[in-house]
Short mmCIF file of N, CA, C and O in Angstrom, two decimals:
data_model
loop_
_atom_site.label_atom_id
_atom_site.label_comp_id
_atom_site.label_asym_id
_atom_site.label_seq_id
_atom_site.Cartn_x
_atom_site.Cartn_y
_atom_site.Cartn_z
N VAL A 1 -37.51 9.88 40.62
CA VAL A 1 -36.83 10.77 39.69
C VAL A 1 -35.38 10.90 40.14
O VAL A 1 -35.11 11.22 41.28
N GLU A 2 -34.51 10.63 39.20
CA GLU A 2 -33.08 10.69 39.50
C GLU A 2 -32.48 11.95 38.90
O GLU A 2 -32.68 12.27 37.74
N LYS A 3 -31.76 12.69 39.74
CA LYS A 3 -31.13 13.92 39.26
C LYS A 3 -29.75 13.59 38.70
O LYS A 3 -29.02 12.79 39.25
N THR A 4 -29.44 14.22 37.60
CA THR A 4 -28.11 14.05 37.03
C THR A 4 -27.28 15.30 37.34
O THR A 4 -27.80 16.41 37.41
N LYS A 5 -26.03 15.07 37.52
CA LYS A 5 -25.14 16.19 37.82
C LYS A 5 -24.78 16.91 36.53
O LYS A 5 -24.59 16.30 35.50
N GLU A 6 -24.71 18.22 36.63
CA GLU A 6 -24.29 19.03 35.50
C GLU A 6 -22.82 19.37 35.66
O GLU A 6 -22.37 19.70 36.76
N ILE A 7 -22.11 19.25 34.60
CA ILE A 7 -20.71 19.63 34.62
C ILE A 7 -20.46 20.61 33.48
O ILE A 7 -21.16 20.60 32.47
N SER A 8 -19.51 21.46 33.68
CA SER A 8 -19.16 22.38 32.61
C SER A 8 -17.81 21.96 32.05
O SER A 8 -16.90 21.58 32.78
N VAL A 9 -17.70 22.05 30.75
CA VAL A 9 -16.47 21.67 30.08
C VAL A 9 -15.85 22.93 29.49
O VAL A 9 -16.49 23.65 28.74
N LYS A 10 -14.61 23.19 29.87
CA LYS A 10 -13.92 24.36 29.36
C LYS A 10 -13.08 23.95 28.16
O LYS A 10 -12.52 22.87 28.13
N SER A 11 -13.04 24.83 27.19
CA SER A 11 -12.25 24.51 26.00
C SER A 11 -10.77 24.56 26.34
O SER A 11 -10.31 25.34 27.16
N VAL A 12 -10.03 23.71 25.67
CA VAL A 12 -8.59 23.63 25.88
C VAL A 12 -7.92 24.52 24.85
O VAL A 12 -8.23 24.48 23.66
N ILE A 13 -7.01 25.32 25.31
CA ILE A 13 -6.25 26.19 24.43
C ILE A 13 -4.84 25.65 24.37
O ILE A 13 -4.11 25.67 25.36
N SER A 14 -4.45 25.14 23.21
CA SER A 14 -3.10 24.57 23.12
C SER A 14 -2.12 25.65 22.71
O SER A 14 -2.46 26.60 21.99
N LEU A 15 -0.91 25.50 23.17
CA LEU A 15 0.15 26.45 22.85
C LEU A 15 0.42 26.46 21.35
O LEU A 15 0.60 27.52 20.74
N GLU A 16 0.39 25.29 20.72
CA GLU A 16 0.63 25.21 19.28
C GLU A 16 -0.43 25.97 18.48
O GLU A 16 -0.12 26.67 17.52
N ASP A 17 -1.70 25.82 18.88
CA ASP A 17 -2.78 26.54 18.20
C ASP A 17 -2.62 28.05 18.36
O ASP A 17 -2.80 28.81 17.40
N MET A 18 -2.28 28.48 19.56
CA MET A 18 -2.10 29.91 19.82
C MET A 18 -0.91 30.45 19.02
O MET A 18 -0.99 31.54 18.46
N MET A 19 0.17 29.69 18.93
CA MET A 19 1.33 30.12 18.16
C MET A 19 0.97 30.24 16.68
O MET A 19 1.37 31.20 16.02
N SER A 20 0.20 29.31 16.18
CA SER A 20 -0.22 29.34 14.79
C SER A 20 -1.11 30.54 14.51
O SER A 20 -0.95 31.24 13.51
N ARG A 21 -2.06 30.80 15.41
CA ARG A 21 -2.94 31.96 15.27
C ARG A 21 -2.15 33.26 15.24
O ARG A 21 -2.38 34.13 14.41
N LEU A 22 -1.20 33.38 16.17
CA LEU A 22 -0.40 34.60 16.26
C LEU A 22 0.48 34.77 15.03
O LEU A 22 0.54 35.85 14.44
N ALA A 23 1.15 33.70 14.60
CA ALA A 23 2.02 33.78 13.43
C ALA A 23 1.24 34.17 12.18
O ALA A 23 1.68 35.03 11.41
N THR A 24 0.07 33.59 12.00
CA THR A 24 -0.77 33.91 10.84
C THR A 24 -1.21 35.36 10.88
O THR A 24 -1.14 36.07 9.87
N ARG A 25 -1.62 35.81 12.03
CA ARG A 25 -2.10 37.19 12.15
C ARG A 25 -0.97 38.19 11.94
O ARG A 25 -1.15 39.22 11.29
N ILE A 26 0.21 37.89 12.46
CA ILE A 26 1.35 38.79 12.31
C ILE A 26 1.78 38.86 10.85
O ILE A 26 2.11 39.93 10.35
N GLU A 27 1.79 37.72 10.16
CA GLU A 27 2.18 37.73 8.75
C GLU A 27 1.24 38.57 7.91
O GLU A 27 1.67 39.24 6.97
N ARG A 28 -0.03 38.58 8.26
CA ARG A 28 -1.01 39.37 7.51
C ARG A 28 -0.93 40.85 7.86
O ARG A 28 -0.94 41.71 6.99
N ALA A 29 -0.88 41.16 9.15
CA ALA A 29 -0.94 42.55 9.60
C ALA A 29 0.44 43.19 9.73
O ALA A 29 0.53 44.41 9.80
N LEU A 30 1.48 42.40 9.78
CA LEU A 30 2.87 42.82 9.98
C LEU A 30 3.15 43.36 11.38
O LEU A 30 4.26 43.27 11.85
N SER A 31 2.14 43.88 12.05
CA SER A 31 2.35 44.38 13.41
C SER A 31 1.01 44.48 14.14
O SER A 31 0.04 44.98 13.57
N VAL A 32 0.96 43.99 15.36
CA VAL A 32 -0.22 44.13 16.22
C VAL A 32 0.27 44.32 17.65
O VAL A 32 1.41 44.01 17.97
N THR A 33 -0.60 44.83 18.48
CA THR A 33 -0.25 44.88 19.90
C THR A 33 -0.72 43.59 20.54
O THR A 33 -1.63 42.93 20.05
N PHE A 34 -0.08 43.25 21.64
CA PHE A 34 -0.46 42.03 22.35
C PHE A 34 -1.92 42.12 22.81
O PHE A 34 -2.67 41.16 22.72
N LYS A 35 -2.32 43.30 23.24
CA LYS A 35 -3.69 43.50 23.71
C LYS A 35 -4.69 43.24 22.58
O LYS A 35 -5.72 42.62 22.78
N ASP A 36 -4.38 43.73 21.36
CA ASP A 36 -5.27 43.50 20.21
C ASP A 36 -5.33 42.03 19.84
O ASP A 36 -6.37 41.53 19.43
N PHE A 37 -4.21 41.34 19.97
CA PHE A 37 -4.19 39.92 19.63
C PHE A 37 -5.02 39.09 20.59
O PHE A 37 -5.85 38.30 20.19
N VAL A 38 -4.80 39.31 21.88
CA VAL A 38 -5.49 38.49 22.88
C VAL A 38 -6.88 39.02 23.16
O VAL A 38 -7.79 38.26 23.45
N GLY A 39 -7.08 40.33 23.06
CA GLY A 39 -8.38 40.92 23.38
C GLY A 39 -8.55 40.99 24.89
O GLY A 39 -7.59 41.09 25.64
N SER A 40 -9.78 40.92 25.33
CA SER A 40 -10.04 40.93 26.76
C SER A 40 -10.97 39.78 27.13
O SER A 40 -12.12 39.98 27.48
N PRO A 41 -10.47 38.57 27.01
CA PRO A 41 -11.32 37.43 27.34
C PRO A 41 -11.55 37.32 28.85
O PRO A 41 -10.75 37.80 29.65
N GLU A 42 -12.65 36.70 29.19
CA GLU A 42 -12.93 36.47 30.60
C GLU A 42 -12.00 35.40 31.17
O GLU A 42 -11.70 35.38 32.35
N ASP A 43 -11.54 34.53 30.29
CA ASP A 43 -10.69 33.42 30.70
C ASP A 43 -9.22 33.84 30.66
O ASP A 43 -8.67 34.09 29.59
N LYS A 44 -8.60 33.93 31.80
CA LYS A 44 -7.20 34.37 31.87
C LYS A 44 -6.25 33.36 31.25
O LYS A 44 -5.13 33.71 30.89
N ARG A 45 -6.71 32.13 31.08
CA ARG A 45 -5.85 31.12 30.46
C ARG A 45 -5.47 31.51 29.04
O ARG A 45 -4.36 31.26 28.60
N GLU A 46 -6.38 32.15 28.33
CA GLU A 46 -6.08 32.56 26.95
C GLU A 46 -4.99 33.62 26.92
O GLU A 46 -4.12 33.61 26.05
N ILE A 47 -5.00 34.53 27.87
CA ILE A 47 -3.95 35.54 27.97
C ILE A 47 -2.62 34.87 28.29
O ILE A 47 -1.59 35.19 27.68
N GLU A 48 -2.63 33.95 29.23
CA GLU A 48 -1.40 33.27 29.62
C GLU A 48 -0.82 32.45 28.47
O GLU A 48 0.38 32.52 28.20
N VAL A 49 -1.65 31.70 27.77
CA VAL A 49 -1.18 30.89 26.65
C VAL A 49 -0.72 31.81 25.51
O VAL A 49 0.28 31.53 24.85
N GLY A 50 -1.41 32.92 25.30
CA GLY A 50 -1.00 33.88 24.29
C GLY A 50 0.38 34.45 24.58
O GLY A 50 1.22 34.59 23.69
N PHE A 51 0.64 34.76 25.84
CA PHE A 51 1.95 35.29 26.22
C PHE A 51 3.04 34.24 26.02
O PHE A 51 4.12 34.54 25.52
N LEU A 52 2.74 33.00 26.40
CA LEU A 52 3.71 31.92 26.17
C LEU A 52 3.98 31.72 24.68
O LEU A 52 5.12 31.46 24.27
N ALA A 53 2.94 31.86 23.86
CA ALA A 53 3.11 31.74 22.41
C ALA A 53 4.03 32.84 21.88
O ALA A 53 4.90 32.59 21.05
N VAL A 54 3.84 34.06 22.37
CA VAL A 54 4.71 35.16 21.98
C VAL A 54 6.15 34.87 22.36
O VAL A 54 7.07 35.03 21.55
N LEU A 55 6.37 34.41 23.57
CA LEU A 55 7.74 34.10 24.02
C LEU A 55 8.38 33.01 23.15
O LEU A 55 9.55 33.13 22.77
N GLU A 56 7.62 31.99 22.81
CA GLU A 56 8.16 30.90 22.00
C GLU A 56 8.48 31.38 20.58
O GLU A 56 9.51 31.01 20.02
N LEU A 57 7.61 32.20 20.00
CA LEU A 57 7.86 32.71 18.66
C LEU A 57 9.05 33.68 18.63
O LEU A 57 9.79 33.72 17.66
N VAL A 58 9.25 34.42 19.70
CA VAL A 58 10.44 35.28 19.81
C VAL A 58 11.69 34.41 19.89
O VAL A 58 12.68 34.66 19.21
N LYS A 59 11.62 33.37 20.70
CA LYS A 59 12.75 32.45 20.84
C LYS A 59 13.12 31.82 19.51
O LYS A 59 14.30 31.67 19.19
N ARG A 60 12.13 31.50 18.70
CA ARG A 60 12.37 30.90 17.39
C ARG A 60 12.78 31.92 16.33
O ARG A 60 13.12 31.56 15.22
N GLY A 61 12.69 33.19 16.67
CA GLY A 61 13.10 34.24 15.75
C GLY A 61 12.08 34.57 14.68
O GLY A 61 12.41 35.18 13.66
N LEU A 62 10.82 34.21 14.90
CA LEU A 62 9.77 34.47 13.91
C LEU A 62 9.10 35.83 14.08
O LEU A 62 8.54 36.37 13.13
N ILE A 63 9.14 36.37 15.29
CA ILE A 63 8.53 37.67 15.55
C ILE A 63 9.48 38.53 16.36
O ILE A 63 10.41 38.02 17.00
N LEU A 64 9.24 39.82 16.33
CA LEU A 64 9.97 40.78 17.14
C LEU A 64 8.97 41.45 18.08
O LEU A 64 7.82 41.69 17.70
N VAL A 65 9.40 41.77 19.27
CA VAL A 65 8.51 42.47 20.21
C VAL A 65 9.22 43.71 20.73
O VAL A 65 10.44 43.75 20.87
N GLU A 66 8.41 44.74 20.99
CA GLU A 66 8.92 45.98 21.55
C GLU A 66 7.95 46.48 22.59
O GLU A 66 6.73 46.32 22.45
N GLN A 67 8.50 47.11 23.60
CA GLN A 67 7.69 47.76 24.62
C GLN A 67 8.39 49.06 24.96
O GLN A 67 9.52 49.07 25.44
N GLU A 68 7.74 50.19 24.65
CA GLU A 68 8.36 51.51 24.81
C GLU A 68 8.75 51.80 26.25
O GLU A 68 9.83 52.28 26.52
N LYS A 69 7.86 51.52 27.17
CA LYS A 69 8.14 51.75 28.58
C LYS A 69 7.40 50.71 29.42
O LYS A 69 6.54 50.00 28.92
N GLN A 70 7.75 50.65 30.66
CA GLN A 70 7.16 49.66 31.55
C GLN A 70 5.64 49.82 31.60
O GLN A 70 5.13 50.93 31.71
N PHE A 71 4.94 48.70 31.46
CA PHE A 71 3.48 48.61 31.52
C PHE A 71 2.77 49.18 30.28
O PHE A 71 1.56 49.28 30.26
N SER A 72 3.51 49.57 29.24
CA SER A 72 2.86 50.03 28.01
C SER A 72 2.56 48.81 27.14
O SER A 72 2.98 47.69 27.45
N ASP A 73 1.82 49.03 26.06
CA ASP A 73 1.46 47.94 25.16
C ASP A 73 2.71 47.29 24.56
O ASP A 73 3.69 47.97 24.26
N ILE A 74 2.63 46.00 24.37
CA ILE A 74 3.70 45.25 23.72
C ILE A 74 3.35 45.16 22.24
O ILE A 74 2.27 44.69 21.88
N THR A 75 4.24 45.66 21.38
CA THR A 75 4.02 45.60 19.94
C THR A 75 4.71 44.37 19.40
O THR A 75 5.89 44.15 19.62
N VAL A 76 3.94 43.55 18.70
CA VAL A 76 4.44 42.31 18.11
C VAL A 76 4.49 42.51 16.61
O VAL A 76 3.49 42.90 16.01
N SER A 77 5.66 42.27 16.00
CA SER A 77 5.78 42.47 14.55
C SER A 77 6.46 41.28 13.90
O SER A 77 7.19 40.52 14.54
N TYR A 78 6.22 41.15 12.61
CA TYR A 78 6.74 40.04 11.82
C TYR A 78 8.23 40.26 11.59
O TYR A 78 8.66 41.34 11.20
N ALA A 79 9.03 39.22 11.78
CA ALA A 79 10.48 39.32 11.63
C ALA A 79 10.92 39.12 10.19
O ALA A 79 12.09 39.29 9.87
N GLY A 80 10.02 38.75 9.31
CA GLY A 80 10.36 38.55 7.91
C GLY A 80 10.95 37.18 7.62
O GLY A 80 11.51 36.95 6.58
N GLY A 81 10.83 36.26 8.53
CA GLY A 81 11.40 34.91 8.39
C GLY A 81 12.14 34.54 9.65
O GLY A 81 12.22 35.31 10.60
N VAL A 82 12.71 33.37 9.65
CA VAL A 82 13.42 32.89 10.84
C VAL A 82 14.72 33.67 10.98
O VAL A 82 15.52 33.75 10.06
N GLN A 83 14.90 34.27 12.16
CA GLN A 83 16.11 35.02 12.47
C GLN A 83 16.53 34.69 13.89
O GLN A 83 15.74 34.20 14.69
N ALA A 84 17.76 34.99 14.19
CA ALA A 84 18.23 34.83 15.56
C ALA A 84 17.55 35.90 16.41
O ALA A 84 17.41 37.05 15.98
N PRO A 85 17.08 35.54 17.60
CA PRO A 85 16.42 36.53 18.47
C PRO A 85 17.37 37.67 18.82
O PRO A 85 18.55 37.46 18.99
N ARG A 86 16.82 38.89 18.88
CA ARG A 86 17.58 40.08 19.29
C ARG A 86 17.01 40.58 20.59
O ARG A 86 15.81 40.68 20.76
N TYR A 87 17.89 40.93 21.50
CA TYR A 87 17.48 41.46 22.80
C TYR A 87 18.13 42.82 22.97
O TYR A 87 19.27 42.91 23.38
N ASP A 88 17.43 43.88 22.60
CA ASP A 88 17.99 45.23 22.70
C ASP A 88 17.55 45.88 23.99
O ASP A 88 16.52 45.72 24.48
#
């Protein structure tokens, strides 16, 4: 009897897919918190890719982000179209 090795395959989360998910959700809801968007997955990679997606969409001027104070929730809102990023 020959034993076969078991391997686990983790799903790949692409930055493009995460950006698309976030942009679609923001356009529908107009505003969400980062925590609501990412949720609380066991896989920290999803949080990391989600954060990178937020940064890229801010850079492109598609979303606006606000954080009232340090360590509070990050509010992500729809910019209404492509705009130059604002850093207030």
